[in-house]
Amino acid sequence: MLQRQLARAAALGFDFRTGVEPEFFLVNRQGTAIADELDQQTKPCYDQLALMRHYPLIAELLEGMEQLGWRPYQADHEDANGQFELNWTFASSLLTADRHAFFRVMVQAVAERHGLGVSFQPKPFAQLTGNGAHLHLSLWNSEGRNLFHDPAGVLGLSQLAYHFLGGILAHAPALCAITNPTANSYLRLAGAQTSSGSTWSPAWISYGGNNRTHMVRIPDDQRLELRLADGAANPYLLQAAVLAAGLDGIERQLDPGPRCDANSYTDPPQAASLPRDLPMALEAFAADGGLRGALGEGFSRAYEDLIQRQNP
Ligand code: GLU
Ligand code: MG
């Protein structure tokens, strides 16, 4: 599925490059509680001591990624007690998807050797921030130039980047069926306030500048960050569907509309809300002929069947 969308992009002269941020919890073997009972801060984001208590495991993961040539550059404690995020360098989309798939197995396997369990579930603990899988993305040409970057553009991004963004916004409700594919996913999106004070997950179909309260963030003049997907998304379908939506935005020259600079949690934007549950997302997927057409009707039907069977 991803190769098909990549071929479509290549025919238009685009190389899709991405980075992914698969957040996860370290839990006990049964998965009933976080692994470290001392990890109790109210605002635990970047808690260095909690990170260091898992140092042997985290270091083994980083060394593994280094050996594999992934160029990891960051390891930190995330916003929920027991939650971590390890980041490696962005690459061409298919390679990132392969690494994303392998990463989930590697974290699980290594954690088990340390006597722990892992959860990538979108919302494993109701009162804590959930597990996102944010996707950073840009299109490059065959000479290795980033086509999203334009010093003269708004926030340093090109018209092409804004059309891609327009496609993501236009297809967002249907995309959720792929990016947020379980009933549990919808406890993370627009979730109730967490014990740290914020979910950091999107509730609206909106975008902002360097603002983590919107569905799409523009962190700098090189890329877009889609904050919609969660730990349950299939790594390949995630990228295939996002690329299909973005290419549609380019082909139809869609306008993403104005940026929202406010905090969307305290100051809701003038924007549609994301689907509130899986049936709403599946309904939107069923109604989005453009996205279905791009992904293929055969795939779309099989996927709907699978998701419905997995979430009776
Ligand atoms: N864990 C948050 C989410 O569910 C994201 C936190 C962050 O900004 O990295 O999307
Ligand atoms: Mg994060």
PDB file of C-alpha atoms and ligand atoms in Angstrom:
ATOM      1  CA  MET A   1       0.000   0.000   0.000  1.00  0.00           C
ATOM      2  CA  LEU A   2       2.756   2.431   0.872  1.00  0.00           C
ATOM      3  CA  GLN A   3       4.807   1.493  -2.179  1.00  0.00           C
ATOM      4  CA  ARG A   4       1.812   2.244  -4.370  1.00  0.00           C
ATOM      5  CA  GLN A   5       1.441   5.768  -2.948  1.00  0.00           C
ATOM      6  CA  LEU A   6       5.196   6.293  -3.162  1.00  0.00           C
ATOM      7  CA  ALA A   7       5.099   5.380  -6.860  1.00  0.00           C
ATOM      8  CA  ARG A   8       2.301   7.900  -7.332  1.00  0.00           C
ATOM      9  CA  ALA A   9       4.411  10.537  -5.606  1.00  0.00           C
ATOM     10  CA  ALA A  10       7.504   9.589  -7.622  1.00  0.00           C
ATOM     11  CA  ALA A  11       5.568  10.041 -10.866  1.00  0.00           C
ATOM     12  CA  LEU A  12       4.933  13.622  -9.760  1.00  0.00           C
ATOM     13  CA  GLY A  13       8.645  14.052  -8.952  1.00  0.00           C
ATOM     14  CA  PHE A  14       8.274  13.734  -5.153  1.00  0.00           C
ATOM     15  CA  ASP A  15      10.281  11.728  -2.627  1.00  0.00           C
ATOM     16  CA  PHE A  16       8.298  11.464   0.633  1.00  0.00           C
ATOM     17  CA  ARG A  17      10.536  11.704   3.716  1.00  0.00           C
ATOM     18  CA  THR A  18       9.286  11.159   7.227  1.00  0.00           C
ATOM     19  CA  GLY A  19      10.181  10.721  10.852  1.00  0.00           C
ATOM     20  CA  VAL A  20       7.937   9.082  13.435  1.00  0.00           C
ATOM     21  CA  GLU A  21       7.738   9.450  17.224  1.00  0.00           C
ATOM     22  CA  PRO A  22       6.302   6.241  18.702  1.00  0.00           C
ATOM     23  CA  GLU A  23       5.599   6.951  22.363  1.00  0.00           C
ATOM     24  CA  PHE A  24       5.260   4.013  24.772  1.00  0.00           C
ATOM     25  CA  PHE A  25       4.840   3.048  28.410  1.00  0.00           C
ATOM     26  CA  LEU A  26       7.093   0.715  30.355  1.00  0.00           C
ATOM     27  CA  VAL A  27       4.732  -1.425  32.396  1.00  0.00           C
ATOM     28  CA  ASN A  28       4.890  -4.507  34.575  1.00  0.00           C
ATOM     29  CA  ARG A  29       4.798  -7.920  32.894  1.00  0.00           C
ATOM     30  CA  GLN A  30       1.035  -8.179  33.289  1.00  0.00           C
ATOM     31  CA  GLY A  31       0.503  -4.701  31.854  1.00  0.00           C
ATOM     32  CA  THR A  32      -1.607  -3.677  34.845  1.00  0.00           C
ATOM     33  CA  ALA A  33       0.513  -0.750  36.097  1.00  0.00           C
ATOM     34  CA  ILE A  34       3.521   1.321  35.111  1.00  0.00           C
ATOM     35  CA  ALA A  35       6.826  -0.421  35.786  1.00  0.00           C
ATOM     36  CA  ASP A  36       8.412   2.126  38.104  1.00  0.00           C
ATOM     37  CA  GLU A  37       6.465   2.827  41.287  1.00  0.00           C
ATOM     38  CA  LEU A  38       8.742   5.786  42.055  1.00  0.00           C
ATOM     39  CA  ASP A  39       7.669   7.533  38.836  1.00  0.00           C
ATOM     40  CA  GLN A  40       4.997   9.633  40.541  1.00  0.00           C
ATOM     41  CA  GLN A  41       5.639  13.285  39.689  1.00  0.00           C
ATOM     42  CA  THR A  42       2.550  15.306  38.804  1.00  0.00           C
ATOM     43  CA  LYS A  43       4.357  16.816  35.826  1.00  0.00           C
ATOM     44  CA  PRO A  44       6.786  14.050  34.852  1.00  0.00           C
ATOM     45  CA  CYS A  45       7.742  15.282  31.368  1.00  0.00           C
ATOM     46  CA  TYR A  46      11.552  15.116  30.929  1.00  0.00           C
ATOM     47  CA  ASP A  47      11.935  13.661  34.453  1.00  0.00           C
ATOM     48  CA  GLN A  48      15.621  12.770  34.217  1.00  0.00           C
ATOM     49  CA  LEU A  49      15.708  10.603  37.341  1.00  0.00           C
ATOM     50  CA  ALA A  50      12.846   8.435  36.134  1.00  0.00           C
ATOM     51  CA  LEU A  51      14.643   8.070  32.811  1.00  0.00           C
ATOM     52  CA  MET A  52      17.877   7.113  34.574  1.00  0.00           C
ATOM     53  CA  ARG A  53      16.140   4.412  36.638  1.00  0.00           C
ATOM     54  CA  HIS A  54      15.535   2.644  33.301  1.00  0.00           C
ATOM     55  CA  TYR A  55      18.997   3.500  31.977  1.00  0.00           C
ATOM     56  CA  PRO A  56      20.169  -0.098  31.246  1.00  0.00           C
ATOM     57  CA  LEU A  57      17.103  -0.720  29.088  1.00  0.00           C
ATOM     58  CA  ILE A  58      17.085   2.699  27.383  1.00  0.00           C
ATOM     59  CA  ALA A  59      20.824   2.482  26.669  1.00  0.00           C
ATOM     60  CA  GLU A  60      20.437  -0.977  25.140  1.00  0.00           C
ATOM     61  CA  LEU A  61      17.714   0.329  22.839  1.00  0.00           C
ATOM     62  CA  LEU A  62      19.777   3.354  21.791  1.00  0.00           C
ATOM     63  CA  GLU A  63      22.860   1.214  21.176  1.00  0.00           C
ATOM     64  CA  GLY A  64      20.753  -1.172  19.073  1.00  0.00           C
ATOM     65  CA  MET A  65      19.458   1.732  16.993  1.00  0.00           C
ATOM     66  CA  GLU A  66      22.978   3.087  16.570  1.00  0.00           C
ATOM     67  CA  GLN A  67      24.230  -0.303  15.384  1.00  0.00           C
ATOM     68  CA  LEU A  68      21.375  -0.476  12.903  1.00  0.00           C
ATOM     69  CA  GLY A  69      22.382   2.939  11.512  1.00  0.00           C
ATOM     70  CA  TRP A  70      19.189   4.735  12.568  1.00  0.00           C
ATOM     71  CA  ARG A  71      21.075   7.674  14.107  1.00  0.00           C
ATOM     72  CA  PRO A  72      19.025   8.037  17.315  1.00  0.00           C
ATOM     73  CA  TYR A  73      19.324  11.546  18.753  1.00  0.00           C
ATOM     74  CA  GLN A  74      16.952  11.805  21.689  1.00  0.00           C
ATOM     75  CA  ALA A  75      15.611   9.775  24.595  1.00  0.00           C
ATOM     76  CA  ASP A  76      13.301  11.286  27.142  1.00  0.00           C
ATOM     77  CA  HIS A  77      10.629  10.727  29.695  1.00  0.00           C
ATOM     78  CA  GLU A  78       7.308  11.766  28.189  1.00  0.00           C
ATOM     79  CA  ASP A  79       4.377  13.592  29.720  1.00  0.00           C
ATOM     80  CA  ALA A  80       2.804  10.593  31.494  1.00  0.00           C
ATOM     81  CA  ASN A  81       4.222   8.646  34.430  1.00  0.00           C
ATOM     82  CA  GLY A  82       5.907   5.571  32.971  1.00  0.00           C
ATOM     83  CA  GLN A  83       5.956   6.981  29.422  1.00  0.00           C
ATOM     84  CA  PHE A  84       9.028   7.353  27.195  1.00  0.00           C
ATOM     85  CA  GLU A  85       9.987   8.487  23.724  1.00  0.00           C
ATOM     86  CA  LEU A  86      13.118   7.594  21.737  1.00  0.00           C
ATOM     87  CA  ASN A  87      13.707   9.406  18.461  1.00  0.00           C
ATOM     88  CA  TRP A  88      15.853   8.567  15.484  1.00  0.00           C
ATOM     89  CA  THR A  89      16.679  10.530  12.326  1.00  0.00           C
ATOM     90  CA  PHE A  90      14.068  10.942   9.589  1.00  0.00           C
ATOM     91  CA  ALA A  91      14.540   9.099   6.306  1.00  0.00           C
ATOM     92  CA  SER A  92      12.629   8.097   3.203  1.00  0.00           C
ATOM     93  CA  SER A  93       9.113   7.069   4.091  1.00  0.00           C
ATOM     94  CA  LEU A  94       9.372   3.318   3.497  1.00  0.00           C
ATOM     95  CA  LEU A  95      12.542   3.062   5.567  1.00  0.00           C
ATOM     96  CA  THR A  96      10.878   4.967   8.418  1.00  0.00           C
ATOM     97  CA  ALA A  97       7.861   2.648   8.246  1.00  0.00           C
ATOM     98  CA  ASP A  98      10.144  -0.421   8.356  1.00  0.00           C
ATOM     99  CA  ARG A  99      11.968   1.031  11.346  1.00  0.00           C
ATOM    100  CA  HIS A 100       8.711   1.963  13.069  1.00  0.00           C
ATOM    101  CA  ALA A 101       7.428  -1.613  12.711  1.00  0.00           C
ATOM    102  CA  PHE A 102      10.734  -3.050  13.904  1.00  0.00           C
ATOM    103  CA  PHE A 103      11.012  -0.544  16.766  1.00  0.00           C
ATOM    104  CA  ARG A 104       7.794  -1.822  18.365  1.00  0.00           C
ATOM    105  CA  VAL A 105       9.098  -5.394  18.329  1.00  0.00           C
ATOM    106  CA  MET A 106      12.561  -4.364  19.501  1.00  0.00           C
ATOM    107  CA  VAL A 107      11.265  -2.357  22.471  1.00  0.00           C
ATOM    108  CA  GLN A 108       9.028  -5.239  23.485  1.00  0.00           C
ATOM    109  CA  ALA A 109      11.775  -7.857  23.146  1.00  0.00           C
ATOM    110  CA  VAL A 110      14.415  -5.853  24.983  1.00  0.00           C
ATOM    111  CA  ALA A 111      12.011  -4.784  27.741  1.00  0.00           C
ATOM    112  CA  GLU A 112      11.070  -8.418  28.341  1.00  0.00           C
ATOM    113  CA  ARG A 113      14.722  -9.252  28.872  1.00  0.00           C
ATOM    114  CA  HIS A 114      14.703  -6.566  31.575  1.00  0.00           C
ATOM    115  CA  GLY A 115      11.635  -8.138  33.171  1.00  0.00           C
ATOM    116  CA  LEU A 116       9.227  -5.455  31.938  1.00  0.00           C
ATOM    117  CA  GLY A 117       6.280  -5.083  29.603  1.00  0.00           C
ATOM    118  CA  VAL A 118       5.561  -2.356  27.047  1.00  0.00           C
ATOM    119  CA  SER A 119       2.392  -0.617  25.939  1.00  0.00           C
ATOM    120  CA  PHE A 120       1.969   1.321  22.701  1.00  0.00           C
ATOM    121  CA  GLN A 121      -1.796   1.386  23.277  1.00  0.00           C
ATOM    122  CA  PRO A 122      -3.300   4.803  22.472  1.00  0.00           C
ATOM    123  CA  LYS A 123      -4.643   5.313  26.014  1.00  0.00           C
ATOM    124  CA  PRO A 124      -3.505   2.619  28.443  1.00  0.00           C
ATOM    125  CA  PHE A 125      -4.276   4.632  31.602  1.00  0.00           C
ATOM    126  CA  ALA A 126      -7.355   6.853  31.717  1.00  0.00           C
ATOM    127  CA  GLN A 127      -5.877   9.628  33.851  1.00  0.00           C
ATOM    128  CA  LEU A 128      -2.527   9.808  32.001  1.00  0.00           C
ATOM    129  CA  THR A 129      -1.523  11.284  28.642  1.00  0.00           C
ATOM    130  CA  GLY A 130      -1.786   8.728  25.814  1.00  0.00           C
ATOM    131  CA  ASN A 131       0.624   7.272  23.253  1.00  0.00           C
ATOM    132  CA  GLY A 132       0.906   9.304  20.078  1.00  0.00           C
ATOM    133  CA  ALA A 133       2.853   8.360  16.944  1.00  0.00           C
ATOM    134  CA  HIS A 134       3.481  11.798  15.499  1.00  0.00           C
ATOM    135  CA  LEU A 135       4.552  11.881  11.869  1.00  0.00           C
ATOM    136  CA  HIS A 136       6.974  14.547  10.602  1.00  0.00           C
ATOM    137  CA  LEU A 137       6.818  14.855   6.852  1.00  0.00           C
ATOM    138  CA  SER A 138       8.138  16.653   3.792  1.00  0.00           C
ATOM    139  CA  LEU A 139       8.446  16.144   0.025  1.00  0.00           C
ATOM    140  CA  TRP A 140      11.827  16.315  -1.688  1.00  0.00           C
ATOM    141  CA  ASN A 141      12.834  16.379  -5.368  1.00  0.00           C
ATOM    142  CA  SER A 142      15.219  13.968  -7.052  1.00  0.00           C
ATOM    143  CA  GLU A 143      18.151  16.348  -6.485  1.00  0.00           C
ATOM    144  CA  GLY A 144      17.622  16.095  -2.744  1.00  0.00           C
ATOM    145  CA  ARG A 145      16.011  19.506  -2.276  1.00  0.00           C
ATOM    146  CA  ASN A 146      13.271  19.885   0.338  1.00  0.00           C
ATOM    147  CA  LEU A 147      10.268  21.168  -1.612  1.00  0.00           C
ATOM    148  CA  PHE A 148       8.417  22.135   1.575  1.00  0.00           C
ATOM    149  CA  HIS A 149      11.018  24.769   2.400  1.00  0.00           C
ATOM    150  CA  ASP A 150      10.589  28.240   0.948  1.00  0.00           C
ATOM    151  CA  PRO A 151      12.196  31.190   2.769  1.00  0.00           C
ATOM    152  CA  ALA A 152       9.611  33.514   1.180  1.00  0.00           C
ATOM    153  CA  GLY A 153       6.625  31.406   2.288  1.00  0.00           C
ATOM    154  CA  VAL A 154       4.531  31.806   5.443  1.00  0.00           C
ATOM    155  CA  LEU A 155       6.581  30.308   8.330  1.00  0.00           C
ATOM    156  CA  GLY A 156       9.172  29.387   5.694  1.00  0.00           C
ATOM    157  CA  LEU A 157       6.993  26.763   4.044  1.00  0.00           C
ATOM    158  CA  SER A 158       6.182  26.534   0.325  1.00  0.00           C
ATOM    159  CA  GLN A 159       2.809  26.671  -1.391  1.00  0.00           C
ATOM    160  CA  LEU A 160       3.292  22.941  -2.053  1.00  0.00           C
ATOM    161  CA  ALA A 161       3.514  22.267   1.699  1.00  0.00           C
ATOM    162  CA  TYR A 162       0.313  24.243   2.294  1.00  0.00           C
ATOM    163  CA  HIS A 163      -1.531  22.314  -0.428  1.00  0.00           C
ATOM    164  CA  PHE A 164      -0.351  19.047   1.174  1.00  0.00           C
ATOM    165  CA  LEU A 165      -1.620  20.379   4.495  1.00  0.00           C
ATOM    166  CA  GLY A 166      -4.932  21.280   2.826  1.00  0.00           C
ATOM    167  CA  GLY A 167      -5.241  17.630   1.767  1.00  0.00           C
ATOM    168  CA  ILE A 168      -4.568  16.355   5.281  1.00  0.00           C
ATOM    169  CA  LEU A 169      -7.192  18.681   6.767  1.00  0.00           C
ATOM    170  CA  ALA A 170      -9.769  17.829   4.079  1.00  0.00           C
ATOM    171  CA  HIS A 171      -9.393  14.077   4.640  1.00  0.00           C
ATOM    172  CA  ALA A 172      -8.792  14.167   8.409  1.00  0.00           C
ATOM    173  CA  PRO A 173     -12.073  12.554   9.558  1.00  0.00           C
ATOM    174  CA  ALA A 174     -11.552   9.592   7.204  1.00  0.00           C
ATOM    175  CA  LEU A 175      -7.832   9.420   7.941  1.00  0.00           C
ATOM    176  CA  CYS A 176      -8.721   8.716  11.564  1.00  0.00           C
ATOM    177  CA  ALA A 177      -9.918   5.238  10.568  1.00  0.00           C
ATOM    178  CA  ILE A 178      -6.280   4.518   9.660  1.00  0.00           C
ATOM    179  CA  THR A 179      -4.356   6.735  12.094  1.00  0.00           C
ATOM    180  CA  ASN A 180      -6.594   5.923  15.100  1.00  0.00           C
ATOM    181  CA  PRO A 181      -7.878   2.424  14.372  1.00  0.00           C
ATOM    182  CA  THR A 182      -9.146   1.135  17.733  1.00  0.00           C
ATOM    183  CA  ALA A 183     -12.000   2.037  20.072  1.00  0.00           C
ATOM    184  CA  ASN A 184      -9.324   2.914  22.644  1.00  0.00           C
ATOM    185  CA  SER A 185      -7.834   5.495  20.225  1.00  0.00           C
ATOM    186  CA  TYR A 186     -10.743   7.848  20.894  1.00  0.00           C
ATOM    187  CA  LEU A 187     -10.014   8.009  24.601  1.00  0.00           C
ATOM    188  CA  ARG A 188      -6.724   9.685  23.635  1.00  0.00           C
ATOM    189  CA  LEU A 189      -8.127  12.148  21.092  1.00  0.00           C
ATOM    190  CA  ALA A 190      -9.875  14.995  22.866  1.00  0.00           C
ATOM    191  CA  GLY A 191      -9.428  13.008  26.053  1.00  0.00           C
ATOM    192  CA  ALA A 192     -10.432  14.419  29.399  1.00  0.00           C
ATOM    193  CA  GLN A 193      -7.797  16.409  31.232  1.00  0.00           C
ATOM    194  CA  THR A 194      -4.890  14.308  32.464  1.00  0.00           C
ATOM    195  CA  SER A 195      -3.107  14.394  35.812  1.00  0.00           C
ATOM    196  CA  SER A 196      -0.180  16.267  34.186  1.00  0.00           C
ATOM    197  CA  GLY A 197      -2.609  19.005  33.088  1.00  0.00           C
ATOM    198  CA  SER A 198      -2.734  18.317  29.361  1.00  0.00           C
ATOM    199  CA  THR A 199      -3.360  15.543  26.828  1.00  0.00           C
ATOM    200  CA  TRP A 200      -1.164  17.104  24.122  1.00  0.00           C
ATOM    201  CA  SER A 201      -3.382  15.237  21.662  1.00  0.00           C
ATOM    202  CA  PRO A 202      -5.609  16.940  19.099  1.00  0.00           C
ATOM    203  CA  ALA A 203      -9.357  17.471  19.396  1.00  0.00           C
ATOM    204  CA  TRP A 204      -9.959  19.668  16.339  1.00  0.00           C
ATOM    205  CA  ILE A 205      -9.133  19.557  12.635  1.00  0.00           C
ATOM    206  CA  SER A 206      -6.824  22.531  12.898  1.00  0.00           C
ATOM    207  CA  TYR A 207      -3.215  23.548  12.394  1.00  0.00           C
ATOM    208  CA  GLY A 208      -0.902  26.002  14.088  1.00  0.00           C
ATOM    209  CA  GLY A 209       2.679  27.178  14.111  1.00  0.00           C
ATOM    210  CA  ASN A 210       4.951  25.789  16.802  1.00  0.00           C
ATOM    211  CA  ASN A 211       1.890  24.870  18.860  1.00  0.00           C
ATOM    212  CA  ARG A 212       1.319  21.386  20.257  1.00  0.00           C
ATOM    213  CA  THR A 213      -2.416  21.797  20.844  1.00  0.00           C
ATOM    214  CA  HIS A 214      -3.379  21.450  17.157  1.00  0.00           C
ATOM    215  CA  MET A 215      -3.695  18.441  14.882  1.00  0.00           C
ATOM    216  CA  VAL A 216      -0.881  19.689  12.668  1.00  0.00           C
ATOM    217  CA  ARG A 217       2.063  21.638  14.046  1.00  0.00           C
ATOM    218  CA  ILE A 218       4.546  23.567  11.923  1.00  0.00           C
ATOM    219  CA  PRO A 219       7.649  23.097  14.093  1.00  0.00           C
ATOM    220  CA  ASP A 220      10.021  24.869  11.678  1.00  0.00           C
ATOM    221  CA  ASP A 221      10.516  25.830   8.017  1.00  0.00           C
ATOM    222  CA  GLN A 222      11.271  22.268   6.857  1.00  0.00           C
ATOM    223  CA  ARG A 223       8.257  20.080   7.586  1.00  0.00           C
ATOM    224  CA  LEU A 224       4.793  19.454   8.972  1.00  0.00           C
ATOM    225  CA  GLU A 225       4.133  17.421  12.103  1.00  0.00           C
ATOM    226  CA  LEU A 226       0.894  15.427  12.061  1.00  0.00           C
ATOM    227  CA  ARG A 227       0.005  14.769  15.704  1.00  0.00           C
ATOM    228  CA  LEU A 228      -3.083  12.713  14.948  1.00  0.00           C
ATOM    229  CA  ALA A 229      -1.824   9.120  14.795  1.00  0.00           C
ATOM    230  CA  ASP A 230      -1.465   6.879  17.832  1.00  0.00           C
ATOM    231  CA  GLY A 231       0.432   3.769  18.838  1.00  0.00           C
ATOM    232  CA  ALA A 232      -2.171   1.458  17.296  1.00  0.00           C
ATOM    233  CA  ALA A 233      -1.749   2.710  13.719  1.00  0.00           C
ATOM    234  CA  ASN A 234      -0.165   0.329  11.217  1.00  0.00           C
ATOM    235  CA  PRO A 235       3.193   1.966  10.359  1.00  0.00           C
ATOM    236  CA  TYR A 236       2.778   1.433   6.595  1.00  0.00           C
ATOM    237  CA  LEU A 237      -0.884   2.356   6.262  1.00  0.00           C
ATOM    238  CA  LEU A 238      -0.317   5.455   8.381  1.00  0.00           C
ATOM    239  CA  GLN A 239       2.144   6.839   5.863  1.00  0.00           C
ATOM    240  CA  ALA A 240       0.282   5.558   2.805  1.00  0.00           C
ATOM    241  CA  ALA A 241      -2.954   7.254   3.858  1.00  0.00           C
ATOM    242  CA  VAL A 242      -1.304  10.524   4.873  1.00  0.00           C
ATOM    243  CA  LEU A 243       0.591  10.663   1.576  1.00  0.00           C
ATOM    244  CA  ALA A 244      -2.587   9.908  -0.387  1.00  0.00           C
ATOM    245  CA  ALA A 245      -4.384  12.743   1.427  1.00  0.00           C
ATOM    246  CA  GLY A 246      -1.494  15.161   0.875  1.00  0.00           C
ATOM    247  CA  LEU A 247      -1.139  14.338  -2.824  1.00  0.00           C
ATOM    248  CA  ASP A 248      -4.842  14.964  -3.250  1.00  0.00           C
ATOM    249  CA  GLY A 249      -4.352  18.362  -1.638  1.00  0.00           C
ATOM    250  CA  ILE A 250      -1.551  19.090  -4.113  1.00  0.00           C
ATOM    251  CA  GLU A 251      -3.494  17.855  -7.136  1.00  0.00           C
ATOM    252  CA  ARG A 252      -6.568  19.895  -6.204  1.00  0.00           C
ATOM    253  CA  GLN A 253      -4.459  22.812  -4.870  1.00  0.00           C
ATOM    254  CA  LEU A 254      -6.404  22.793  -1.597  1.00  0.00           C
ATOM    255  CA  ASP A 255      -6.089  25.766   0.731  1.00  0.00           C
ATOM    256  CA  PRO A 256      -5.670  24.846   4.432  1.00  0.00           C
ATOM    257  CA  GLY A 257      -7.280  28.136   5.522  1.00  0.00           C
ATOM    258  CA  PRO A 258      -5.964  30.321   8.300  1.00  0.00           C
ATOM    259  CA  ARG A 259      -3.556  29.076  10.966  1.00  0.00           C
ATOM    260  CA  CYS A 260      -4.716  28.974  14.607  1.00  0.00           C
ATOM    261  CA  ASP A 261      -2.249  30.497  17.042  1.00  0.00           C
ATOM    262  CA  ALA A 262      -4.316  30.099  20.222  1.00  0.00           C
ATOM    263  CA  ASN A 263      -4.133  27.263  22.745  1.00  0.00           C
ATOM    264  CA  SER A 264      -6.871  25.013  21.334  1.00  0.00           C
ATOM    265  CA  TYR A 265      -7.601  23.512  24.773  1.00  0.00           C
ATOM    266  CA  THR A 266      -8.529  26.821  26.379  1.00  0.00           C
ATOM    267  CA  ASP A 267      -9.583  28.651  23.225  1.00  0.00           C
ATOM    268  CA  PRO A 268     -11.280  26.204  20.807  1.00  0.00           C
ATOM    269  CA  PRO A 269     -10.586  27.047  17.153  1.00  0.00           C
ATOM    270  CA  GLN A 270     -13.214  27.725  14.488  1.00  0.00           C
ATOM    271  CA  ALA A 271     -12.754  24.232  13.134  1.00  0.00           C
ATOM    272  CA  ALA A 272     -14.576  20.925  12.876  1.00  0.00           C
ATOM    273  CA  SER A 273     -13.937  18.461  15.670  1.00  0.00           C
ATOM    274  CA  LEU A 274     -12.266  15.112  15.033  1.00  0.00           C
ATOM    275  CA  PRO A 275     -14.440  11.971  15.094  1.00  0.00           C
ATOM    276  CA  ARG A 276     -15.388  11.211  18.688  1.00  0.00           C
ATOM    277  CA  ASP A 277     -15.367   7.436  18.355  1.00  0.00           C
ATOM    278  CA  LEU A 278     -14.367   4.666  15.967  1.00  0.00           C
ATOM    279  CA  PRO A 279     -17.830   4.287  14.349  1.00  0.00           C
ATOM    280  CA  MET A 280     -17.740   8.008  13.443  1.00  0.00           C
ATOM    281  CA  ALA A 281     -14.280   7.586  11.910  1.00  0.00           C
ATOM    282  CA  LEU A 282     -15.396   4.526   9.942  1.00  0.00           C
ATOM    283  CA  GLU A 283     -18.444   6.442   8.730  1.00  0.00           C
ATOM    284  CA  ALA A 284     -16.182   9.259   7.540  1.00  0.00           C
ATOM    285  CA  PHE A 285     -13.903   6.701   5.855  1.00  0.00           C
ATOM    286  CA  ALA A 286     -16.903   5.141   4.108  1.00  0.00           C
ATOM    287  CA  ALA A 287     -17.979   8.571   2.847  1.00  0.00           C
ATOM    288  CA  ASP A 288     -14.564   9.764   1.633  1.00  0.00           C
ATOM    289  CA  GLY A 289     -14.591   8.628  -2.009  1.00  0.00           C
ATOM    290  CA  GLY A 290     -11.365  10.486  -2.752  1.00  0.00           C
ATOM    291  CA  LEU A 291      -9.298   8.717  -0.114  1.00  0.00           C
ATOM    292  CA  ARG A 292     -10.914   5.342  -0.831  1.00  0.00           C
ATOM    293  CA  GLY A 293     -10.256   5.793  -4.518  1.00  0.00           C
ATOM    294  CA  ALA A 294      -6.594   6.551  -3.859  1.00  0.00           C
ATOM    295  CA  LEU A 295      -6.150   3.591  -1.498  1.00  0.00           C
ATOM    296  CA  GLY A 296      -8.266   1.258  -3.640  1.00  0.00           C
ATOM    297  CA  GLU A 297     -11.794   0.016  -3.034  1.00  0.00           C
ATOM    298  CA  GLY A 298     -10.610  -3.587  -2.467  1.00  0.00           C
ATOM    299  CA  PHE A 299      -8.248  -2.510   0.263  1.00  0.00           C
ATOM    300  CA  SER A 300     -10.778  -0.123   1.810  1.00  0.00           C
ATOM    301  CA  ARG A 301     -13.451  -2.829   2.157  1.00  0.00           C
ATOM    302  CA  ALA A 302     -11.016  -5.375   3.575  1.00  0.00           C
ATOM    303  CA  TYR A 303      -9.675  -2.814   6.022  1.00  0.00           C
ATOM    304  CA  GLU A 304     -13.150  -1.805   7.230  1.00  0.00           C
ATOM    305  CA  ASP A 305     -13.993  -5.482   7.771  1.00  0.00           C
ATOM    306  CA  LEU A 306     -10.811  -6.039   9.746  1.00  0.00           C
ATOM    307  CA  ILE A 307     -11.306  -2.992  11.965  1.00  0.00           C
ATOM    308  CA  GLN A 308     -14.914  -3.889  12.631  1.00  0.00           C
ATOM    309  CA  ARG A 309     -13.977  -7.449  13.545  1.00  0.00           C
ATOM    310  CA  GLN A 310     -11.228  -6.228  15.876  1.00  0.00           C
ATOM    311  CA  ASN A 311     -13.543  -3.711  17.563  1.00  0.00           C
ATOM    312  CA  PRO A 312     -16.921  -5.453  17.846  1.00  0.00           C
TER     313      PRO A 312
HETATM  314  N1  GLU B   1       1.525  11.984  24.227  1.00  0.00           N
HETATM  315  C1  GLU B   1       0.950  13.056  23.452  1.00  0.00           C
HETATM  316  C2  GLU B   1      -0.035  12.470  22.425  1.00  0.00           C
HETATM  317  O1  GLU B   1      -0.749  11.620  22.763  1.00  0.00           O
HETATM  318  C3  GLU B   1       2.000  13.889  22.771  1.00  0.00           C
HETATM  319  C4  GLU B   1       3.045  14.516  23.628  1.00  0.00           C
HETATM  320  C5  GLU B   1       4.046  15.290  22.797  1.00  0.00           C
HETATM  321  O2  GLU B   1       3.795  16.466  22.512  1.00  0.00           O
HETATM  322  O3  GLU B   1       5.021  14.695  22.369  1.00  0.00           O
HETATM  323  O4  GLU B   1      -0.110  12.840  21.291  1.00  0.00           O
HETATM  324 MG    MG B   2       6.130  13.011  22.359  1.00  0.00          MG
END
